[in-house]
Coordinates of N, CA and C in Angstrom, one line a residue:
Chain K
N1 N 6.7 -5.8 -23.4 CA 5.3 -5.7 -23.6 C 4.7 -4.6 -22.8
A2 N 4.2 -3.6 -23.5 CA 3.7 -2.4 -22.7 C 2.3 -2.6 -22.1
G3 N 1.5 -3.5 -22.7 CA 0.2 -3.7 -22.1 C -0.8 -2.6 -22.6
V4 N -1.5 -1.9 -21.6 CA -2.4 -0.8 -21.9 C -1.7 0.5 -21.5
T5 N -1.6 1.4 -22.4 CA -0.9 2.7 -22.1 C -1.9 3.8 -22.2
Q6 N -2.0 4.6 -21.2 CA -2.9 5.8 -21.2 C -2.1 7.1 -21.1
T7 N -2.5 8.1 -21.9 CA -1.9 9.4 -21.7 C -3.0 10.4 -21.8
P8 N -2.9 11.6 -21.1 CA -1.8 11.9 -20.1 C -2.1 11.2 -18.8
K9 N -1.2 11.3 -17.8 CA -1.4 10.8 -16.5 C -2.3 11.8 -15.7
F10 N -2.0 13.1 -15.9 CA -2.7 14.1 -15.2 C -3.1 15.2 -16.1
R11 N -4.3 15.8 -15.8 CA -4.7 17.0 -16.7 C -5.6 17.8 -15.9
I12 N -5.5 19.1 -16.1 CA -6.4 20.1 -15.5 C -7.1 20.8 -16.7
L13 N -8.4 20.8 -16.7 CA -9.1 21.5 -17.8 C -10.0 22.6 -17.2
K14 N -10.2 23.6 -18.0 CA -11.2 24.6 -17.6 C -12.6 24.2 -18.1
I15 N -13.6 24.6 -17.4 CA -15.0 24.3 -17.8 C -15.2 24.7 -19.3
G16 N -15.7 23.8 -20.1 CA -16.0 24.1 -21.5 C -14.9 23.7 -22.4
Q17 N -13.7 23.4 -21.9 CA -12.6 23.0 -22.8 C -12.9 21.5 -23.2
S18 N -12.2 21.1 -24.2 CA -12.3 19.8 -24.7 C -10.9 19.1 -24.7
M19 N -10.9 17.8 -24.6 CA -9.7 17.1 -24.7 C -10.0 15.6 -25.0
T20 N -8.9 14.9 -25.4 CA -9.0 13.5 -25.7 C -8.0 12.7 -24.8
L21 N -8.5 11.7 -24.2 CA -7.7 10.8 -23.4 C -7.3 9.7 -24.3
Q22 N -6.0 9.4 -24.4 CA -5.6 8.4 -25.3 C -5.4 7.1 -24.6
C23 N -5.7 6.0 -25.3 CA -5.5 4.6 -24.8 C -5.1 3.8 -25.9
T24 N -4.0 3.0 -25.7 CA -3.6 2.1 -26.7 C -3.1 0.8 -26.0
Q25 N -3.3 -0.3 -26.7 CA -2.9 -1.6 -26.2 C -2.2 -2.4 -27.3
D26 N -1.2 -3.1 -26.9 CA -0.4 -3.9 -27.8 C -0.6 -5.4 -27.7
M27 N -1.7 -5.8 -27.2 CA -2.0 -7.2 -26.9 C -2.9 -7.8 -28.0
N28 N -3.3 -7.0 -28.9 CA -4.3 -7.4 -30.0 C -5.6 -7.9 -29.4
H29 N -6.0 -7.1 -28.3 CA -7.3 -7.5 -27.7 C -8.4 -6.8 -28.5
N30 N -9.5 -7.5 -28.6 CA -10.7 -7.0 -29.3 C -11.5 -6.1 -28.4
Y31 N -11.6 -6.4 -27.1 CA -12.5 -5.7 -26.2 C -11.7 -4.6 -25.5
M32 N -12.3 -3.4 -25.5 CA -11.7 -2.3 -24.8 C -12.7 -1.5 -24.1
Y33 N -12.4 -0.9 -23.0 CA -13.3 -0.2 -22.1 C -12.8 1.1 -21.6
W34 N -13.7 2.0 -21.3 CA -13.3 3.2 -20.6 C -14.2 3.2 -19.3
Y35 N -13.5 3.4 -18.2 CA -14.2 3.5 -16.9 C -13.8 4.9 -16.3
R36 N -14.7 5.3 -15.4 CA -14.4 6.4 -14.5 C -14.5 5.9 -13.1
Q37 N -13.6 6.4 -12.2 CA -13.6 5.9 -10.8 C -13.7 7.1 -9.9
D38 N -14.7 7.2 -9.2 CA -14.9 8.3 -8.2 C -14.9 7.7 -6.8
P39 N -14.4 8.4 -5.8 CA -14.3 7.9 -4.5 C -15.6 7.3 -3.9
G40 N -15.5 6.0 -3.5 CA -16.7 5.4 -2.9 C -17.7 4.9 -3.9
M41 N -17.5 5.2 -5.2 CA -18.5 4.9 -6.2 C -18.1 3.7 -7.1
G42 N -16.9 3.1 -6.9 CA -16.5 2.0 -7.7 C -16.2 2.5 -9.1
L43 N -16.3 1.5 -10.0 CA -16.0 1.8 -11.4 C -17.3 1.9 -12.2
K44 N -17.4 2.9 -13.0 CA -18.5 3.1 -13.8 C -18.1 3.0 -15.3
L45 N -18.8 2.2 -16.1 CA -18.4 2.0 -17.5 C -19.0 3.2 -18.3
I46 N -18.1 3.8 -19.1 CA -18.5 4.9 -19.9 C -18.9 4.4 -21.3
Y47 N -17.9 3.8 -21.9 CA -18.1 3.2 -23.3 C -17.3 2.0 -23.4
Y48 N -17.6 1.1 -24.3 CA -16.8 -0.1 -24.5 C -16.9 -0.4 -26.0
S49 N -15.9 -1.2 -26.4 CA -15.8 -1.6 -27.9 C -15.5 -3.1 -27.9
V50 N -16.1 -3.8 -28.8 CA -15.8 -5.2 -29.0 C -15.0 -5.5 -30.2
G51 N -14.6 -4.4 -30.9 CA -13.7 -4.6 -32.0 C -13.6 -3.3 -32.8
A52 N -12.6 -3.2 -33.7 CA -12.5 -2.0 -34.5 C -13.8 -1.7 -35.2
G53 N -14.2 -0.4 -35.1 CA -15.4 0.1 -35.8 C -16.7 -0.1 -35.0
I54 N -16.6 -0.7 -33.8 CA -17.8 -1.1 -33.1 C -17.6 -0.5 -31.7
T55 N -18.5 0.4 -31.3 CA -18.5 1.0 -29.9 C -20.0 0.9 -29.4
D56 N -20.1 1.0 -28.1 CA -21.4 1.0 -27.5 C -21.3 1.7 -26.1
K57 N -22.5 2.2 -25.7 CA -22.5 3.0 -24.5 C -22.5 2.1 -23.3
G58 N -21.9 2.6 -22.2 CA -21.9 1.9 -20.9 C -23.0 2.6 -20.0
E59 N -22.7 2.6 -18.7 CA -23.6 3.2 -17.8 C -23.7 4.7 -17.8
V60 N -22.6 5.3 -18.0 CA -22.5 6.8 -17.9 C -21.9 7.5 -19.1
P61 N -22.5 7.4 -20.3 CA -21.9 7.9 -21.5 C -22.0 9.4 -21.8
N62 N -22.9 10.0 -21.1 CA -23.2 11.4 -21.4 C -22.0 12.3 -21.1
G63 N -21.7 13.1 -22.1 CA -20.6 14.1 -22.1 C -19.3 13.5 -22.7
Y64 N -19.4 12.3 -23.2 CA -18.2 11.6 -23.7 C -18.5 11.0 -25.1
N65 N -17.4 10.9 -25.8 CA -17.5 10.2 -27.1 C -16.3 9.3 -27.3
V66 N -16.4 8.3 -28.1 CA -15.3 7.4 -28.4 C -15.3 7.0 -29.8
S67 N -14.1 6.5 -30.3 CA -14.0 6.0 -31.6 C -13.1 4.8 -31.5
R68 N -13.2 3.9 -32.5 CA -12.3 2.7 -32.5 C -12.0 2.4 -33.9
S69 N -11.0 3.2 -34.5 CA -10.6 3.0 -35.9 C -9.6 1.9 -36.0
T70 N -8.9 1.5 -35.0 CA -8.0 0.4 -35.1 C -8.2 -0.5 -33.8
T71 N -7.6 -1.7 -33.9 CA -7.7 -2.6 -32.7 C -6.9 -2.0 -31.6
E72 N -5.8 -1.3 -31.8 CA -5.0 -0.9 -30.8 C -5.5 0.4 -30.0
D73 N -6.2 1.3 -30.7 CA -6.5 2.6 -30.0 C -7.9 2.7 -29.7
F74 N -8.2 3.4 -28.6 CA -9.6 3.6 -28.2 C -9.6 4.9 -27.4
P75 N -9.6 6.0 -28.1 CA -9.5 7.3 -27.4 C -10.9 7.7 -26.9
L76 N -10.9 8.5 -25.8 CA -12.1 9.0 -25.2 C -12.1 10.5 -25.3
R77 N -13.1 11.1 -25.8 CA -13.2 12.5 -26.1 C -14.2 13.2 -25.1
L78 N -13.7 14.2 -24.5 CA -14.6 15.1 -23.7 C -14.8 16.4 -24.5
E79 N -16.0 16.7 -24.9 CA -16.2 17.8 -25.8 C -16.4 19.1 -25.0
L80 N -17.1 19.2 -23.9 CA -17.4 20.4 -23.1 C -17.2 20.0 -21.7
A81 N -16.0 20.2 -21.2 CA -15.7 19.7 -19.9 C -16.5 20.3 -18.8
A82 N -17.0 19.5 -17.8 CA -17.8 20.0 -16.7 C -17.2 19.5 -15.4
P83 N -17.4 20.3 -14.3 CA -16.8 19.8 -13.0 C -17.2 18.4 -12.7
S84 N -18.4 18.0 -13.1 CA -18.8 16.6 -12.8 C -18.0 15.5 -13.5
Q85 N -17.1 15.9 -14.4 CA -16.3 15.0 -15.1 C -14.9 14.9 -14.4
T86 N -14.7 15.6 -13.3 CA -13.5 15.4 -12.5 C -13.5 14.0 -12.0
S87 N -12.5 13.2 -12.3 CA -12.5 11.8 -11.9 C -11.1 11.2 -12.3
V88 N -11.0 10.0 -12.0 CA -9.9 9.2 -12.5 C -10.4 8.2 -13.6
Y89 N -9.8 8.3 -14.8 CA -10.3 7.5 -15.9 C -9.3 6.3 -16.2
F90 N -9.9 5.2 -16.3 CA -9.1 4.0 -16.6 C -9.6 3.4 -17.9
C91 N -8.6 3.0 -18.7 CA -8.9 2.3 -19.9 C -8.5 0.8 -19.6
A92 N -9.2 -0.1 -20.2 CA -8.9 -1.5 -20.0 C -9.2 -2.3 -21.3
S93 N -8.5 -3.5 -21.4 CA -8.8 -4.3 -22.5 C -8.8 -5.8 -22.1
N94 N -9.4 -6.6 -22.9 CA -9.3 -8.0 -22.7 C -9.5 -8.7 -24.0
P95 N -9.1 -10.0 -24.0 CA -9.3 -10.8 -25.3 C -10.7 -10.9 -25.7
D96 N -11.0 -11.9 -26.5 CA -12.3 -11.9 -27.2 C -13.5 -11.9 -26.3
R97 N -13.4 -12.5 -25.1 CA -14.6 -12.6 -24.3 C -14.5 -11.9 -22.9
A98 N -15.6 -11.4 -22.4 CA -15.5 -10.6 -21.2 C -15.2 -11.5 -20.0
N99 N -15.2 -12.8 -20.1 CA -14.9 -13.6 -18.9 C -13.4 -13.9 -18.8
T100 N -12.6 -13.2 -19.5 CA -11.2 -13.3 -19.3 C -10.7 -12.1 -18.5
E101 N -9.4 -12.2 -18.1 CA -8.9 -11.1 -17.3 C -8.8 -9.8 -18.1
A102 N -9.2 -8.7 -17.4 CA -9.1 -7.4 -18.0 C -7.8 -6.8 -17.6
F103 N -7.1 -6.1 -18.5 CA -5.8 -5.4 -18.2 C -6.1 -3.9 -18.2
F104 N -5.6 -3.3 -17.2 CA -5.9 -1.9 -17.0 C -4.7 -1.0 -17.3
G105 N -5.0 0.2 -17.8 CA -3.9 1.2 -17.9 C -3.7 1.9 -16.5
Q106 N -2.7 2.8 -16.5 CA -2.3 3.4 -15.2 C -3.3 4.5 -14.8
G107 N -4.2 4.9 -15.6 CA -5.2 5.9 -15.2 C -4.8 7.3 -15.6
T108 N -5.8 8.1 -15.8 CA -5.7 9.5 -16.0 C -6.5 10.3 -15.0
R109 N -5.8 11.1 -14.2 CA -6.5 11.9 -13.2 C -6.9 13.2 -13.8
L110 N -8.1 13.5 -14.0 CA -8.6 14.7 -14.7 C -9.3 15.6 -13.7
T111 N -9.0 16.8 -13.7 CA -9.7 17.8 -12.8 C -10.2 18.9 -13.7
V112 N -11.5 19.2 -13.5 CA -12.1 20.3 -14.3 C -12.5 21.4 -13.4
V113 N -11.9 22.6 -13.7 CA -12.1 23.7 -12.8 C -12.8 24.9 -13.4
Chain P
A1 N -31.6 -6.7 -13.6 CA -30.2 -6.4 -14.0 C -29.2 -7.0 -13.0
Q2 N -28.1 -7.4 -13.5 CA -27.1 -7.9 -12.6 C -26.5 -6.8 -11.7
S3 N -26.2 -7.2 -10.5 CA -25.5 -6.3 -9.6 C -24.5 -7.1 -8.8
V4 N -23.6 -6.4 -8.2 CA -22.6 -6.9 -7.3 C -22.5 -6.1 -6.1
S5 N -22.6 -6.8 -4.9 CA -22.7 -6.1 -3.7 C -21.5 -6.5 -2.8
Q6 N -20.7 -5.5 -2.4 CA -19.6 -5.7 -1.5 C -20.1 -5.1 -0.1
H7 N -20.1 -6.0 0.9 CA -20.7 -5.6 2.1 C -19.9 -4.6 3.0
N8 N -18.6 -4.7 2.9 CA -17.8 -3.9 3.7 C -17.2 -2.8 2.9
H9 N -17.4 -1.5 3.2 CA -16.8 -0.4 2.5 C -15.5 -0.1 3.0
H10 N -15.3 -0.1 4.3 CA -14.0 0.2 4.9 C -13.7 -0.8 5.9
V11 N -12.5 -1.4 5.9 CA -12.0 -2.4 6.8 C -10.7 -1.9 7.3
I12 N -10.5 -2.0 8.7 CA -9.2 -1.7 9.3 C -8.8 -2.9 10.1
L13 N -7.6 -3.4 9.8 CA -7.1 -4.5 10.5 C -5.7 -4.3 11.0
S14 N -5.2 -5.0 12.0 CA -3.8 -5.0 12.4 C -3.1 -6.2 11.6
E15 N -1.8 -6.0 11.4 CA -1.1 -7.0 10.8 C -1.3 -8.4 11.5
A16 N -1.3 -9.4 10.7 CA -1.4 -10.8 11.1 C -2.9 -11.2 11.4
A17 N -3.8 -10.2 11.3 CA -5.2 -10.5 11.5 C -5.7 -11.2 10.2
S18 N -6.8 -12.0 10.4 CA -7.4 -12.6 9.2 C -8.4 -11.7 8.5
L19 N -8.5 -11.9 7.2 CA -9.4 -11.0 6.4 C -10.4 -11.9 5.7
E20 N -11.6 -11.3 5.7 CA -12.7 -11.9 4.8 C -13.5 -10.7 4.3
L21 N -13.5 -10.6 3.0 CA -14.3 -9.5 2.3 C -15.5 -10.2 1.6
G22 N -16.7 -9.7 1.9 CA -17.8 -10.3 1.3 C -18.2 -9.8 -0.1
C23 N -18.7 -10.6 -1.0 CA -19.1 -10.2 -2.3 C -20.3 -11.1 -2.7
N24 N -21.4 -10.5 -3.0 CA -22.6 -11.2 -3.5 C -23.0 -10.6 -4.8
Y25 N -23.6 -11.5 -5.6 CA -24.0 -11.0 -7.0 C -25.4 -11.5 -7.2
S26 N -26.0 -10.9 -8.1 CA -27.4 -11.3 -8.5 C -27.4 -11.7 -10.0
Y27 N -27.5 -12.9 -10.2 CA -27.6 -13.5 -11.6 C -27.8 -15.0 -11.5
G28 N -28.7 -15.5 -12.2 CA -29.1 -16.9 -12.0 C -28.3 -17.8 -12.9
G29 N -27.6 -17.3 -13.9 CA -26.9 -18.2 -14.9 C -25.5 -18.5 -14.5
T30 N -24.8 -19.0 -15.5 CA -23.4 -19.3 -15.3 C -22.6 -18.0 -15.2
V31 N -21.7 -17.9 -14.2 CA -21.0 -16.7 -13.9 C -19.5 -16.9 -13.9
N32 N -18.8 -15.9 -14.2 CA -17.4 -15.8 -14.0 C -17.1 -14.7 -13.1
L33 N -16.3 -14.9 -12.1 CA -16.1 -14.0 -11.0 C -14.6 -13.6 -10.8
F34 N -14.5 -12.4 -10.4 CA -13.1 -11.8 -10.3 C -13.0 -11.0 -9.0
W35 N -11.7 -11.0 -8.5 CA -11.3 -10.0 -7.5 C -10.1 -9.3 -8.0
Y36 N -10.3 -8.0 -8.0 CA -9.2 -7.1 -8.4 C -8.7 -6.3 -7.2
V37 N -7.4 -5.9 -7.3 CA -6.9 -5.1 -6.2 C -6.3 -3.8 -6.8
Q38 N -6.4 -2.7 -6.1 CA -5.8 -1.5 -6.5 C -5.0 -0.9 -5.4
Y39 N -3.7 -1.0 -5.5 CA -2.8 -0.4 -4.5 C -2.8 1.1 -4.6
P40 N -2.5 1.8 -3.6 CA -2.6 3.3 -3.6 C -1.8 3.9 -4.8
G41 N -2.6 4.7 -5.6 CA -2.0 5.4 -6.7 C -1.7 4.5 -7.9
Q42 N -2.2 3.3 -7.9 CA -1.9 2.4 -9.0 C -3.2 1.9 -9.7
H43 N -3.0 1.2 -10.8 CA -4.2 0.7 -11.6 C -4.6 -0.6 -11.0
L44 N -5.8 -1.1 -11.4 CA -6.3 -2.3 -11.0 C -5.5 -3.5 -11.5
Q45 N -5.4 -4.5 -10.7 CA -4.7 -5.7 -11.1 C -5.5 -6.9 -10.6
L46 N -5.5 -8.0 -11.4 CA -6.2 -9.2 -11.1 C -5.6 -9.9 -9.9
L47 N -6.5 -10.2 -8.9 CA -6.0 -10.9 -7.7 C -6.3 -12.4 -7.9
L48 N -7.5 -12.7 -8.3 CA -7.9 -14.1 -8.6 C -9.2 -14.1 -9.4
K49 N -9.5 -15.3 -10.0 CA -10.7 -15.4 -10.8 C -11.2 -16.8 -10.7
Y50 N -12.5 -16.9 -10.9 CA -13.2 -18.2 -10.9 C -14.0 -18.3 -12.2
F51 N -13.7 -19.4 -13.0 CA -14.5 -19.7 -14.2 C -15.3 -21.0 -14.0
S52 N -14.7 -22.0 -13.5 CA -15.4 -23.3 -13.3 C -14.5 -24.2 -12.5
G53 N -15.0 -25.4 -12.1 CA -14.1 -26.3 -11.4 C -14.1 -26.1 -9.9
D54 N -13.0 -26.3 -9.2 CA -12.9 -26.2 -7.8 C -13.4 -24.8 -7.3
P55 N -14.4 -24.8 -6.5 CA -14.9 -23.5 -6.0 C -14.0 -22.7 -5.1
L56 N -12.9 -23.3 -4.7 CA -11.9 -22.6 -3.9 C -10.7 -22.2 -4.8
V57 N -10.6 -21.0 -5.0 CA -9.5 -20.5 -5.9 C -8.5 -19.8 -5.2
K58 N -7.3 -20.0 -5.6 CA -6.1 -19.3 -5.0 C -5.6 -18.3 -5.9
G59 N -5.2 -17.1 -5.3 CA -4.7 -16.0 -6.1 C -3.3 -15.7 -5.7
I60 N -2.9 -14.5 -6.1 CA -1.5 -14.0 -5.7 C -1.5 -13.6 -4.3
K61 N -0.3 -13.5 -3.7 CA 0.0 -13.0 -2.4 C -0.8 -13.6 -1.3
G62 N -1.1 -14.9 -1.4 CA -1.8 -15.6 -0.3 C -3.3 -15.4 -0.2
F63 N -3.9 -14.8 -1.2 CA -5.3 -14.6 -1.2 C -6.0 -15.8 -1.8
E64 N -7.2 -16.0 -1.3 CA -8.1 -17.1 -1.9 C -9.5 -16.6 -1.8
A65 N -10.4 -17.3 -2.6 CA -11.8 -16.9 -2.6 C -12.6 -18.2 -2.8
E66 N -13.8 -18.2 -2.2 CA -14.6 -19.4 -2.3 C -15.9 -19.0 -3.0
F67 N -16.2 -19.7 -4.1 CA -17.5 -19.5 -4.8 C -18.5 -20.5 -4.2
I68 N -19.6 -19.9 -3.7 CA -20.7 -20.7 -3.1 C -21.9 -20.3 -4.0
K69 N -22.2 -21.3 -4.9 CA -23.3 -21.0 -5.8 C -24.6 -20.8 -5.2
S70 N -24.9 -21.6 -4.1 CA -26.2 -21.5 -3.5 C -26.4 -20.2 -2.8
K71 N -25.3 -19.5 -2.4 CA -25.4 -18.2 -1.7 C -25.1 -17.1 -2.6
F72 N -24.8 -17.3 -3.9 CA -24.4 -16.3 -4.9 C -23.3 -15.4 -4.3
S73 N -22.3 -16.1 -3.7 CA -21.2 -15.4 -3.0 C -19.9 -15.8 -3.6
F74 N -19.0 -14.9 -3.4 CA -17.6 -15.1 -3.8 C -16.7 -14.3 -2.9
N75 N -16.6 -14.7 -1.7 CA -15.8 -14.0 -0.6 C -14.3 -14.2 -0.7
L76 N -13.7 -13.1 -0.5 CA -12.2 -13.1 -0.5 C -11.6 -13.3 0.9
R77 N -10.6 -14.1 1.0 CA -10.0 -14.4 2.3 C -8.5 -14.3 2.3
K78 N -7.9 -14.0 3.4 CA -6.5 -14.2 3.6 C -6.2 -14.4 5.1
P79 N -5.5 -15.5 5.4 CA -5.4 -15.9 6.8 C -4.6 -14.8 7.7
S80 N -3.7 -14.1 7.1 CA -2.8 -13.2 7.8 C -2.4 -12.1 7.0
V81 N -3.0 -10.9 7.2 CA -2.7 -9.7 6.3 C -1.4 -9.1 6.7
Q82 N -0.9 -8.4 5.7 CA 0.3 -7.6 5.9 C 0.1 -6.1 5.6
W83 N 0.9 -5.3 6.1 CA 0.7 -3.8 5.9 C 0.7 -3.6 4.4
S84 N 1.4 -4.3 3.6 CA 1.4 -4.1 2.1 C 0.1 -4.5 1.4
D85 N -0.8 -5.1 2.2 CA -2.1 -5.4 1.6 C -3.1 -4.2 1.7
T86 N -2.6 -3.1 2.2 CA -3.4 -1.9 2.2 C -3.7 -1.5 0.8
A87 N -5.0 -1.5 0.5 CA -5.4 -1.3 -0.9 C -6.9 -1.3 -1.0
E88 N -7.4 -1.1 -2.2 CA -8.9 -1.2 -2.4 C -9.1 -2.4 -3.2
Y89 N -10.2 -3.2 -2.8 CA -10.4 -4.5 -3.4 C -11.8 -4.4 -4.1
F90 N -11.8 -4.9 -5.3 CA -13.1 -4.9 -6.1 C -13.5 -6.3 -6.5
C91 N -14.7 -6.6 -6.3 CA -15.3 -7.8 -6.8 C -16.0 -7.5 -8.1
A92 N -16.0 -8.4 -9.1 CA -16.6 -8.2 -10.4 C -17.2 -9.5 -10.9
V93 N -18.3 -9.4 -11.7 CA -18.9 -10.5 -12.3 C -19.1 -10.2 -13.8
N94 N -18.9 -11.2 -14.6 CA -19.1 -10.9 -16.0 C -20.6 -10.8 -16.4
N95 N -20.9 -10.0 -17.4 CA -22.3 -9.8 -17.8 C -22.2 -9.7 -19.3
Q96 N -22.4 -10.8 -20.0 CA -22.3 -10.8 -21.5 C -20.9 -10.3 -21.9
R97 N -20.9 -9.0 -22.4 CA -19.6 -8.5 -22.9 C -18.9 -7.6 -22.0
K98 N -19.4 -7.4 -20.8 CA -18.8 -6.5 -19.9 C -18.9 -6.9 -18.5
L99 N -18.0 -6.4 -17.7 CA -18.0 -6.7 -16.2 C -18.9 -5.8 -15.4
I100 N -19.5 -6.4 -14.4 CA -20.2 -5.6 -13.4 C -19.4 -5.5 -12.2
W101 N -19.2 -4.3 -11.7 CA -18.3 -4.1 -10.6 C -19.0 -3.8 -9.3
G102 N -18.5 -4.3 -8.2 CA -18.9 -3.8 -6.9 C -18.3 -2.5 -6.6
L103 N -18.7 -1.8 -5.5 CA -18.3 -0.5 -5.2 C -16.9 -0.5 -4.6
G104 N -16.4 -1.6 -4.2 CA -15.0 -1.7 -3.6 C -15.0 -1.7 -2.1
T105 N -14.0 -2.3 -1.6 CA -13.7 -2.2 -0.1 C -12.3 -1.7 0.1
S106 N -12.3 -0.7 0.9 CA -11.0 -0.1 1.2 C -10.4 -0.8 2.5
L107 N -9.3 -1.4 2.3 CA -8.6 -2.1 3.4 C -7.4 -1.3 3.9
A108 N -7.4 -1.0 5.2 CA -6.2 -0.4 5.8 C -5.6 -1.4 6.8
V109 N -4.3 -1.7 6.6 CA -3.7 -2.6 7.6 C -2.7 -1.8 8.4
N110 N -2.9 -1.8 9.7 CA -2.0 -1.1 10.6 C -0.8 -2.0 11.0
P111 N 0.4 -1.4 10.9 CA 1.6 -2.2 11.2 C 1.7 -2.5 12.7

């Protein structure tokens, strides 16, 4: 059971480039989330999804986009990378309700230079 | 709006010392509470959770937490820490369809 898988683990982008962070889970969870984690700032929710075809903004959605065409996949898109997007990104999922345990991916460390 | 406050940002202890990390939340209704741990270079893992029932919950690796409704608190405790407990600890509270996170407490345990 792989759980939540994120790719890539590390990436360096130049300002203005675009990229997609991949996230897939094999637990048939309806809820999926993207967070960014910056030192001393805790976890900030970027986007979340409560099921295929449904996405919603979190606390810090600017500069990002998501899609949820299947239950398994929840990619995060950066269209025009900026230095402020240098961070560690975590994808997470949980079953039907938010009051159950969230399972996290290993994270993607992104640096924008 | 709901918020979660973790009082200690950085804690340094010696092995065998006792640990208590504070967590307070602001929400008047029914809550579900979590403590997650993030070991260096790793992803977050659930340490323990409270949904209902006994307000003293036990988690993995000897950790426990007590839910005190009147104080809106969910403090994490461990009687005797080990060097391997060095990590970042996050308190979280559910909010409808998503979790609200505290800023985290960085714990360093000296051998």
